[in-house]
Short mmCIF file of C-alpha atoms in Angstrom, two decimals:
data_model
loop_
_atom_site.label_atom_id
_atom_site.label_comp_id
_atom_site.label_asym_id
_atom_site.label_seq_id
_atom_site.Cartn_x
_atom_site.Cartn_y
_atom_site.Cartn_z
CA MET L 2 -11.43 -50.84 27.07
CA ASP L 3 -10.81 -52.88 30.55
CA ASN L 4 -11.70 -51.32 34.04
CA ASP L 5 -8.05 -50.56 34.72
CA ARG L 6 -7.99 -48.52 31.76
CA ARG L 7 -11.23 -47.04 32.30
CA LYS L 8 -10.47 -45.79 35.94
CA PHE L 9 -7.21 -44.59 34.36
CA LEU L 10 -8.85 -42.52 32.51
CA GLN L 11 -11.85 -41.16 34.37
CA ASN L 12 -9.16 -40.15 37.46
CA SER L 13 -6.93 -38.31 34.73
CA ALA L 14 -10.05 -36.55 33.88
CA LYS L 15 -10.70 -35.72 37.32
CA LEU L 16 -7.41 -34.32 38.13
CA THR L 17 -7.42 -31.94 34.98
CA GLY L 18 -10.74 -30.75 35.92
CA LEU L 19 -12.61 -31.87 32.42
CA THR L 20 -14.98 -34.15 31.68
CA PHE L 21 -14.39 -36.20 28.32
CA ALA L 22 -18.36 -35.25 27.62
CA SER L 23 -17.66 -31.43 27.52
CA PRO L 24 -15.81 -29.72 25.33
CA VAL L 25 -13.38 -26.58 26.94
CA ILE L 26 -15.15 -23.44 26.52
CA LEU L 27 -13.03 -20.21 26.67
CA PRO L 28 -14.81 -17.10 28.19
CA SER L 29 -16.55 -14.72 25.71
CA ASN L 30 -14.46 -11.77 26.58
CA SER L 31 -11.38 -13.90 25.89
CA LYS L 32 -7.90 -11.93 25.07
CA ALA L 33 -6.38 -14.45 23.35
CA SER L 34 -6.07 -12.80 19.77
CA THR L 35 -4.20 -9.67 21.57
CA ILE L 36 -2.02 -11.53 23.24
CA ALA L 37 1.91 -10.77 22.60
CA ILE L 38 4.49 -13.24 22.47
CA GLY L 39 7.92 -11.90 23.28
CA SER L 40 8.35 -8.83 21.08
CA TYR L 41 6.51 -10.28 18.25
CA GLN L 42 3.22 -8.18 16.94
CA ARG L 43 0.24 -9.80 15.95
CA ASP L 44 0.14 -9.84 11.89
CA LEU L 45 3.41 -7.53 12.21
CA GLY L 46 0.95 -4.73 12.77
CA MET L 47 -0.46 -5.26 9.15
CA LYS L 48 -4.01 -5.03 8.78
CA LEU L 49 -5.69 -8.11 7.48
CA CYS L 50 -8.35 -7.49 5.01
CA LEU L 51 -11.04 -9.89 3.04
CA ALA L 52 -12.28 -8.20 -0.42
CA TYR L 53 -16.15 -8.05 -0.28
CA PHE L 54 -17.26 -7.23 -3.90
CA TRP L 55 -20.77 -8.72 -4.03
CA GLY L 56 -21.80 -6.24 -1.06
CA ILE L 57 -22.56 -8.46 2.54
CA GLU L 58 -22.30 -11.92 2.03
CA LYS L 59 -23.24 -13.15 5.65
CA HIS L 60 -21.20 -16.29 5.68
CA LYS L 61 -17.90 -14.57 4.88
CA THR L 62 -18.57 -11.96 7.39
CA ALA L 63 -18.59 -14.88 10.15
CA LEU L 64 -15.76 -16.19 8.95
CA SER L 65 -14.00 -13.21 9.13
CA ARG L 66 -14.79 -12.16 12.56
CA GLN L 67 -13.91 -16.17 13.65
CA MET L 68 -10.70 -15.54 11.75
CA ASP L 69 -10.27 -12.42 13.46
CA VAL L 70 -9.69 -10.74 9.73
CA ARG L 71 -11.28 -7.33 10.84
CA GLY L 72 -11.04 -5.42 7.70
CA ALA L 73 -13.11 -5.03 4.74
CA VAL L 74 -12.47 -3.97 1.10
CA SER L 75 -15.26 -3.53 -0.69
CA PRO L 76 -16.68 -0.58 -3.87
CA ILE L 77 -18.53 2.70 -2.72
CA HIS L 78 -22.55 2.15 -4.23
CA ALA L 79 -25.40 4.25 -3.16
CA ASN L 80 -27.42 0.55 -3.38
CA LEU L 81 -24.89 -0.91 -0.82
CA ALA L 82 -25.89 1.80 1.86
CA GLY L 83 -29.61 1.25 1.32
CA LEU L 84 -29.98 4.54 -0.14
CA PRO L 85 -30.87 4.25 -3.92
CA GLY L 86 -30.93 7.31 -6.10
CA GLU L 87 -28.00 9.33 -3.95
CA LYS L 88 -24.80 10.05 -5.48
CA ASP L 89 -22.10 7.88 -4.51
CA ASN L 90 -19.62 10.08 -3.35
CA SER L 91 -22.56 12.17 -0.85
CA ARG L 92 -20.97 11.72 3.41
CA ASN L 93 -24.12 10.29 3.49
CA VAL L 94 -23.57 6.98 1.21
CA ILE L 95 -20.07 6.56 2.85
CA LYS L 96 -21.45 6.72 6.69
CA ALA L 97 -23.98 4.62 5.69
CA ILE L 98 -21.73 2.12 4.08
CA LYS L 99 -18.98 2.15 6.92
CA ASN L 100 -21.94 1.43 9.33
CA VAL L 101 -23.15 -1.53 7.44
CA TRP L 102 -19.54 -2.94 8.24
CA ALA L 103 -19.75 -1.82 11.45
CA LYS L 104 -22.76 -3.88 12.23
CA GLU L 105 -20.76 -6.58 10.75
CA SER L 106 -17.79 -5.81 13.46
CA LEU L 107 -15.84 -5.29 10.17
CA GLU L 108 -13.55 -1.80 9.53
CA LEU L 109 -14.00 -0.58 5.95
CA ARG L 110 -10.25 0.32 4.83
CA VAL L 111 -9.70 0.15 1.66
CA VAL L 112 -12.21 1.57 -1.30
CA GLU L 113 -11.49 -0.59 -4.41
CA GLY L 114 -13.05 -0.19 -7.52
CA PRO L 115 -13.82 3.79 -6.70
CA PRO L 116 -16.97 5.74 -8.54
CA TYR L 117 -16.08 8.38 -10.92
CA LEU L 118 -13.34 7.24 -12.26
CA GLY L 119 -13.97 5.84 -15.51
CA LEU L 120 -13.91 6.19 -19.44
CA LYS L 121 -14.03 9.84 -18.97
CA THR L 122 -10.91 10.61 -17.54
CA LYS L 123 -9.07 7.66 -18.55
CA LEU L 124 -9.75 8.15 -21.82
CA ALA L 125 -10.25 11.94 -21.80
CA LEU L 126 -13.53 11.90 -23.11
CA SER L 127 -16.62 14.53 -22.39
CA GLY L 128 -17.31 15.34 -18.85
CA ARG L 129 -13.69 14.30 -17.65
CA ASP L 130 -13.32 17.67 -15.70
CA GLU L 131 -16.83 16.75 -13.92
CA GLU L 132 -16.07 13.59 -13.40
CA ILE L 133 -12.73 14.45 -11.52
CA ASP L 134 -14.41 17.05 -9.67
CA ASN L 135 -16.75 14.19 -8.20
CA PHE L 136 -13.80 12.07 -7.20
CA ILE L 137 -12.50 14.95 -5.33
CA THR L 138 -15.80 14.77 -3.45
CA LEU L 139 -15.50 11.01 -3.29
CA MET L 140 -12.04 11.45 -1.39
CA LYS L 141 -13.07 14.44 1.06
CA ASN L 142 -15.88 12.69 2.18
CA LEU L 143 -13.83 9.43 2.44
CA SER L 144 -11.85 11.40 4.49
CA LEU L 145 -14.57 13.28 7.23
CA GLU L 146 -15.73 9.36 7.51
CA GLY L 147 -11.54 8.18 8.51
CA ILE L 148 -11.10 6.24 5.37
CA ASP L 149 -8.03 6.93 3.95
CA THR L 150 -7.23 4.40 1.07
CA ILE L 151 -8.35 4.29 -2.78
CA CYS L 152 -7.30 1.28 -4.48
CA TYR L 153 -7.61 2.08 -8.71
CA ASN L 154 -6.37 1.11 -11.70
CA TRP L 155 -5.85 2.82 -15.11
CA MET L 156 -7.23 -0.11 -17.36
CA PRO L 157 -10.04 1.33 -19.60
CA VAL L 158 -12.86 -0.46 -21.44
CA ILE L 159 -11.01 -4.03 -20.60
CA SER L 160 -10.16 -4.80 -16.96
CA TRP L 161 -9.37 -7.38 -15.42
CA ALA L 162 -8.67 -9.76 -18.29
CA ARG L 163 -8.72 -13.87 -18.10
CA THR L 164 -8.90 -16.21 -20.60
CA PHE L 165 -9.87 -19.39 -18.51
CA LEU L 166 -11.36 -19.30 -15.33
CA ASP L 167 -11.97 -23.17 -14.39
CA LYS L 168 -8.52 -24.85 -15.31
CA PRO L 169 -7.78 -27.82 -12.60
CA GLY L 170 -4.86 -26.84 -10.80
CA ARG L 171 -3.48 -29.12 -7.68
CA GLY L 172 -5.67 -31.87 -6.22
CA GLY L 173 -8.60 -30.84 -9.10
CA ALA L 174 -8.79 -27.07 -7.83
CA LEU L 175 -10.04 -24.75 -9.85
CA VAL L 176 -7.85 -21.84 -11.23
CA SER L 177 -7.77 -18.72 -13.37
CA GLY L 178 -5.47 -17.71 -16.34
CA PHE L 179 -4.26 -15.87 -19.21
CA ASN L 180 -2.97 -16.92 -22.79
CA SER L 181 -2.08 -14.24 -24.96
CA ALA L 182 -2.44 -16.24 -27.90
CA ALA L 183 -6.33 -16.85 -26.94
CA MET L 184 -6.47 -13.25 -26.71
CA LEU L 185 -5.44 -12.61 -30.01
CA GLN L 186 -8.58 -14.28 -31.46
CA LYS L 187 -10.42 -11.77 -30.02
CA ASP L 188 -11.26 -8.41 -32.39
CA PRO L 189 -9.97 -5.24 -31.76
CA ILE L 190 -12.20 -2.41 -30.11
CA THR L 191 -12.17 0.14 -32.02
CA GLU L 192 -15.01 2.64 -31.05
CA TYR L 193 -13.06 5.15 -28.77
CA GLY L 194 -10.52 5.69 -32.09
CA ASP L 195 -7.02 4.81 -32.33
CA LEU L 196 -5.68 4.85 -28.25
CA THR L 197 -2.02 4.98 -28.09
CA PRO L 198 0.30 4.48 -24.71
CA GLU L 199 1.31 8.34 -25.01
CA THR L 200 -2.05 9.69 -24.78
CA MET L 201 -2.86 7.19 -21.50
CA TRP L 202 0.15 8.56 -20.01
CA GLU L 203 -0.82 12.08 -20.68
CA ASN L 204 -4.69 10.90 -19.31
CA LEU L 205 -2.95 9.72 -15.84
CA GLU L 206 -0.78 12.48 -15.33
CA TYR L 207 -3.39 15.07 -15.64
CA PHE L 208 -5.70 13.38 -13.39
CA LEU L 209 -2.87 12.50 -11.21
CA LYS L 210 -1.93 16.32 -10.97
CA ALA L 211 -5.58 16.97 -10.90
CA VAL L 212 -6.12 15.21 -7.58
CA GLY L 213 -2.71 15.18 -6.06
CA PRO L 214 -3.08 18.29 -4.49
CA GLU L 215 -6.78 16.96 -3.18
CA ALA L 216 -5.66 14.20 -2.08
CA GLU L 217 -2.87 15.37 0.14
CA ARG L 218 -5.27 17.93 1.52
CA TYR L 219 -7.46 15.22 2.49
CA GLY L 220 -4.91 12.54 3.73
CA ILE L 221 -6.34 10.30 1.03
CA LYS L 222 -3.94 7.12 -0.23
CA LEU L 223 -3.99 6.70 -4.03
CA ALA L 224 -3.05 3.18 -4.75
CA LEU L 225 -2.47 2.05 -8.20
CA HIS L 226 -3.29 -1.37 -9.01
CA PRO L 227 -0.67 -2.61 -11.99
CA ASP L 228 -2.72 -3.30 -15.01
CA ASP L 229 -3.74 -7.35 -14.97
CA PRO L 230 -2.54 -8.90 -16.99
CA PRO L 231 0.17 -6.91 -17.42
CA VAL L 232 0.47 -7.00 -21.22
CA ASP L 233 1.27 -3.81 -23.66
CA ASN L 234 -2.25 -4.04 -25.05
CA ILE L 235 -5.67 -6.38 -25.16
CA GLN L 236 -7.79 -5.72 -28.08
CA GLY L 237 -6.30 -2.79 -29.30
CA ILE L 238 -6.46 -0.95 -25.91
CA PRO L 239 -2.91 -0.29 -24.88
CA ARG L 240 -2.02 -0.79 -21.19
CA ILE L 241 0.75 0.83 -19.58
CA ILE L 242 0.88 0.20 -15.78
CA THR L 243 2.92 -3.06 -16.63
CA SER L 244 6.31 -3.07 -15.00
CA VAL L 245 8.18 -1.86 -12.45
CA GLU L 246 9.63 0.46 -14.56
CA ALA L 247 5.98 1.66 -15.46
CA PHE L 248 5.55 2.47 -11.43
CA LYS L 249 8.55 4.73 -11.26
CA LYS L 250 6.84 6.82 -14.15
CA VAL L 251 4.16 7.04 -11.97
CA LEU L 252 5.45 8.39 -8.82
CA GLY L 253 7.32 10.95 -10.93
CA LEU L 254 4.45 11.94 -12.25
CA TYR L 255 3.20 13.89 -9.33
CA PRO L 256 5.85 13.08 -6.33
CA SER L 257 4.23 12.81 -2.96
CA GLU L 258 3.61 10.40 -0.65
CA ASN L 259 -0.07 10.41 -1.07
CA ASN L 260 0.74 8.78 -5.02
CA GLY L 261 1.60 5.45 -4.31
CA ILE L 262 0.52 1.90 -5.27
CA THR L 263 -1.22 -1.27 -4.72
CA PHE L 264 1.49 -3.98 -4.38
CA CYS L 265 -0.32 -7.06 -6.08
CA GLN L 266 2.01 -9.15 -5.98
CA GLY L 267 0.55 -11.89 -8.44
CA SER L 268 0.53 -8.75 -11.29
CA PHE L 269 4.14 -7.95 -10.54
CA ALA L 270 5.08 -11.55 -10.26
CA SER L 271 3.60 -12.13 -13.87
CA MET L 272 5.50 -8.83 -15.43
CA GLY L 273 8.37 -9.61 -18.07
CA SER L 274 9.14 -12.52 -19.84
CA ALA L 275 10.26 -15.88 -18.93
CA ASP L 276 13.57 -14.62 -19.09
CA ASP L 277 13.32 -11.12 -17.03
CA GLN L 278 11.59 -11.60 -14.23
CA VAL L 279 10.34 -9.10 -11.19
CA ASN L 280 11.99 -10.18 -7.81
CA ILE L 281 9.13 -9.35 -5.97
CA PRO L 282 11.31 -8.46 -2.42
CA GLU L 283 13.49 -6.41 -4.25
CA ALA L 284 10.52 -4.60 -5.43
CA ILE L 285 8.92 -4.35 -2.44
CA ARG L 286 12.11 -2.75 -0.69
CA TYR L 287 12.40 -0.30 -3.96
CA PHE L 288 9.04 1.44 -3.59
CA GLY L 289 8.64 0.91 0.55
CA LYS L 290 11.50 2.84 1.28
CA ARG L 291 10.19 5.29 -1.16
CA LYS L 292 6.54 4.92 1.07
CA ALA L 293 4.53 4.35 -1.88
CA ILE L 294 2.97 0.59 -1.02
CA HIS L 295 -0.36 1.82 0.58
CA PHE L 296 -2.08 -1.75 -0.26
CA VAL L 297 -0.96 -5.33 -0.74
CA HIS L 298 -2.84 -7.77 -2.65
CA PHE L 299 -0.95 -11.02 -1.36
CA ARG L 300 -1.19 -13.66 -4.42
CA ASP L 301 1.15 -15.53 -6.54
CA VAL L 302 0.69 -17.22 -10.04
CA ARG L 303 2.93 -19.48 -12.54
CA GLY L 304 4.03 -18.65 -15.57
CA ASP L 305 4.86 -14.64 -17.03
CA LYS L 306 2.40 -12.04 -18.75
CA ASN L 307 1.82 -14.13 -21.86
CA ASN L 308 0.66 -17.35 -20.36
CA PHE L 309 0.25 -17.91 -16.65
CA GLU L 310 -2.01 -19.29 -13.91
CA GLU L 311 -2.97 -18.49 -10.61
CA THR L 312 -1.73 -20.78 -7.77
CA PHE L 313 -2.25 -21.62 -4.37
CA HIS L 314 0.01 -19.57 -1.95
CA ASP L 315 2.37 -22.31 -1.13
CA GLU L 316 2.94 -23.37 -4.73
CA GLY L 317 3.91 -20.31 -7.18
CA LYS L 318 6.82 -18.96 -8.29
CA THR L 319 7.67 -16.21 -5.37
CA ASP L 320 9.16 -16.76 -2.38
CA MET L 321 6.36 -15.62 -0.16
CA PHE L 322 8.26 -15.71 2.97
CA ALA L 323 11.21 -13.59 1.87
CA ALA L 324 8.17 -11.24 0.41
CA MET L 325 6.75 -10.86 3.89
CA GLN L 326 10.29 -10.21 5.33
CA ALA L 327 10.47 -7.57 2.92
CA TYR L 328 7.15 -5.82 3.99
CA HIS L 329 8.43 -6.33 7.46
CA GLU L 330 11.71 -4.60 6.83
CA ILE L 331 10.28 -1.81 5.15
CA GLY L 332 8.03 -1.20 7.92
CA PHE L 333 4.54 -1.98 6.31
CA THR L 334 1.57 -1.96 8.35
CA GLY L 335 -1.17 -1.13 6.15
CA PRO L 336 -4.14 -3.23 4.82
CA ILE L 337 -3.16 -6.49 3.18
CA ARG L 338 -5.70 -9.06 1.28
CA PRO L 339 -5.48 -12.47 -0.06
CA ASP L 340 -6.77 -12.24 -3.90
CA HIS L 341 -7.63 -14.74 -6.65
CA VAL L 342 -7.71 -17.96 -4.80
CA PRO L 343 -8.21 -21.03 -6.41
CA THR L 344 -11.88 -22.64 -5.97
CA MET L 345 -11.52 -25.83 -3.62
CA ALA L 346 -13.62 -28.96 -3.32
CA GLY L 347 -17.37 -28.24 -2.15
CA ASP L 348 -16.88 -24.68 -3.13
CA SER L 349 -18.72 -22.86 -5.57
CA ASN L 350 -16.89 -21.12 -8.75
CA ASP L 351 -19.27 -18.52 -9.78
CA LYS L 352 -17.25 -15.96 -8.46
CA PRO L 353 -13.49 -17.50 -9.60
CA GLY L 354 -10.98 -16.43 -7.63
CA TYR L 355 -12.64 -15.63 -4.50
CA SER L 356 -13.62 -18.74 -2.72
CA THR L 357 -14.70 -19.13 0.81
CA ILE L 358 -12.84 -21.97 1.29
CA GLY L 359 -9.64 -21.00 -0.81
CA THR L 360 -9.87 -17.93 1.03
CA LEU L 361 -10.01 -19.40 4.71
CA PHE L 362 -6.51 -21.50 3.66
CA ALA L 363 -4.70 -18.03 1.91
CA ILE L 364 -5.35 -16.14 5.37
CA GLY L 365 -3.78 -19.15 7.37
CA TYR L 366 -0.46 -19.15 5.18
CA ILE L 367 -0.30 -15.40 5.12
CA ARG L 368 -0.69 -15.34 9.24
CA GLY L 369 1.49 -18.42 9.44
CA LEU L 370 4.15 -16.32 7.35
CA MET L 371 3.60 -13.36 9.59
CA GLU L 372 4.22 -15.46 13.11
CA GLY L 373 7.01 -16.70 11.18
CA VAL L 374 8.74 -13.50 9.96
CA GLY L 375 7.93 -12.06 13.14
CA LYS L 376 9.22 -14.61 15.78
CA THR L 377 12.35 -15.36 13.48
CA LYS L 378 13.38 -11.36 13.76
CA ALA L 379 12.17 -11.19 17.28
#
């Protein structure tokens, strides 16, 4: 570098009060993350969260704090609380788990995959009423600790199902997906007898009518997740929460603002056939006007219920900007999290769908959409 150019750079640095040897350090009490620009509200008022199905992951919680994503979505169990032997629904366990997250500077906002909602309730087996009583106790004690949302599903025996977990996607990222033809090769499950869709609906209605009044009493939002994949049957086990019409029926079984939905966009987007797709923004507006959306899984897919794969947020079938606009229009300010992200280069695929790097991409994309929607409206 010649002397004149060196002197110019040095003088410029002096004028700005900086040196090239040192980075700019903001004060530790910087309020940058809470500053509003114009009438835009950060994250549109929604509560960004990450899922923690494997307990406290120190690297992930550190990244959450750095991204200012302060919500945690987690199961409830005594081992996570450090209280083995105690009942999962006890207030001691719930308080301890809440404190575990608080020590990470995170807030437990949603219980996803609650205890005491298993085969006995979903298949009307012996012990159903006792299990439901335990679920009601769980709601009561969650309410006492200020936790108001439970994400549950109605998929007994076989829950989340995929036929592949490591298909190369964009740039070699690994994605999961489902092919119904491959699933048909699996043997049927017969140990629970001849299950029918009618029986599954009867069991769900029994549950909702038992717990609905108590959810209202304790201020708990019951957020039913769609069946994933949304096919009618897997290995002989009926699946009934597979369409927009099914969710309309669910809301009618126990009409209440406490009886609502986990709006999992990927599941809704994969409903129907290639010629009969769900209009995601339209569905958001329909259920949002009825105050039925309590929790959002913001993700996308390519394909339909019989053959689909997960995608990055910016390459799926859904107009994600229009979806975010719809959430904003209905006034949704509840918990929202990314889900089923691709596993990216340098990351492990030991937890398919929950790649750390893929999650970072997802949060950046989601927050960008939020700001774009908010400032467009402003």
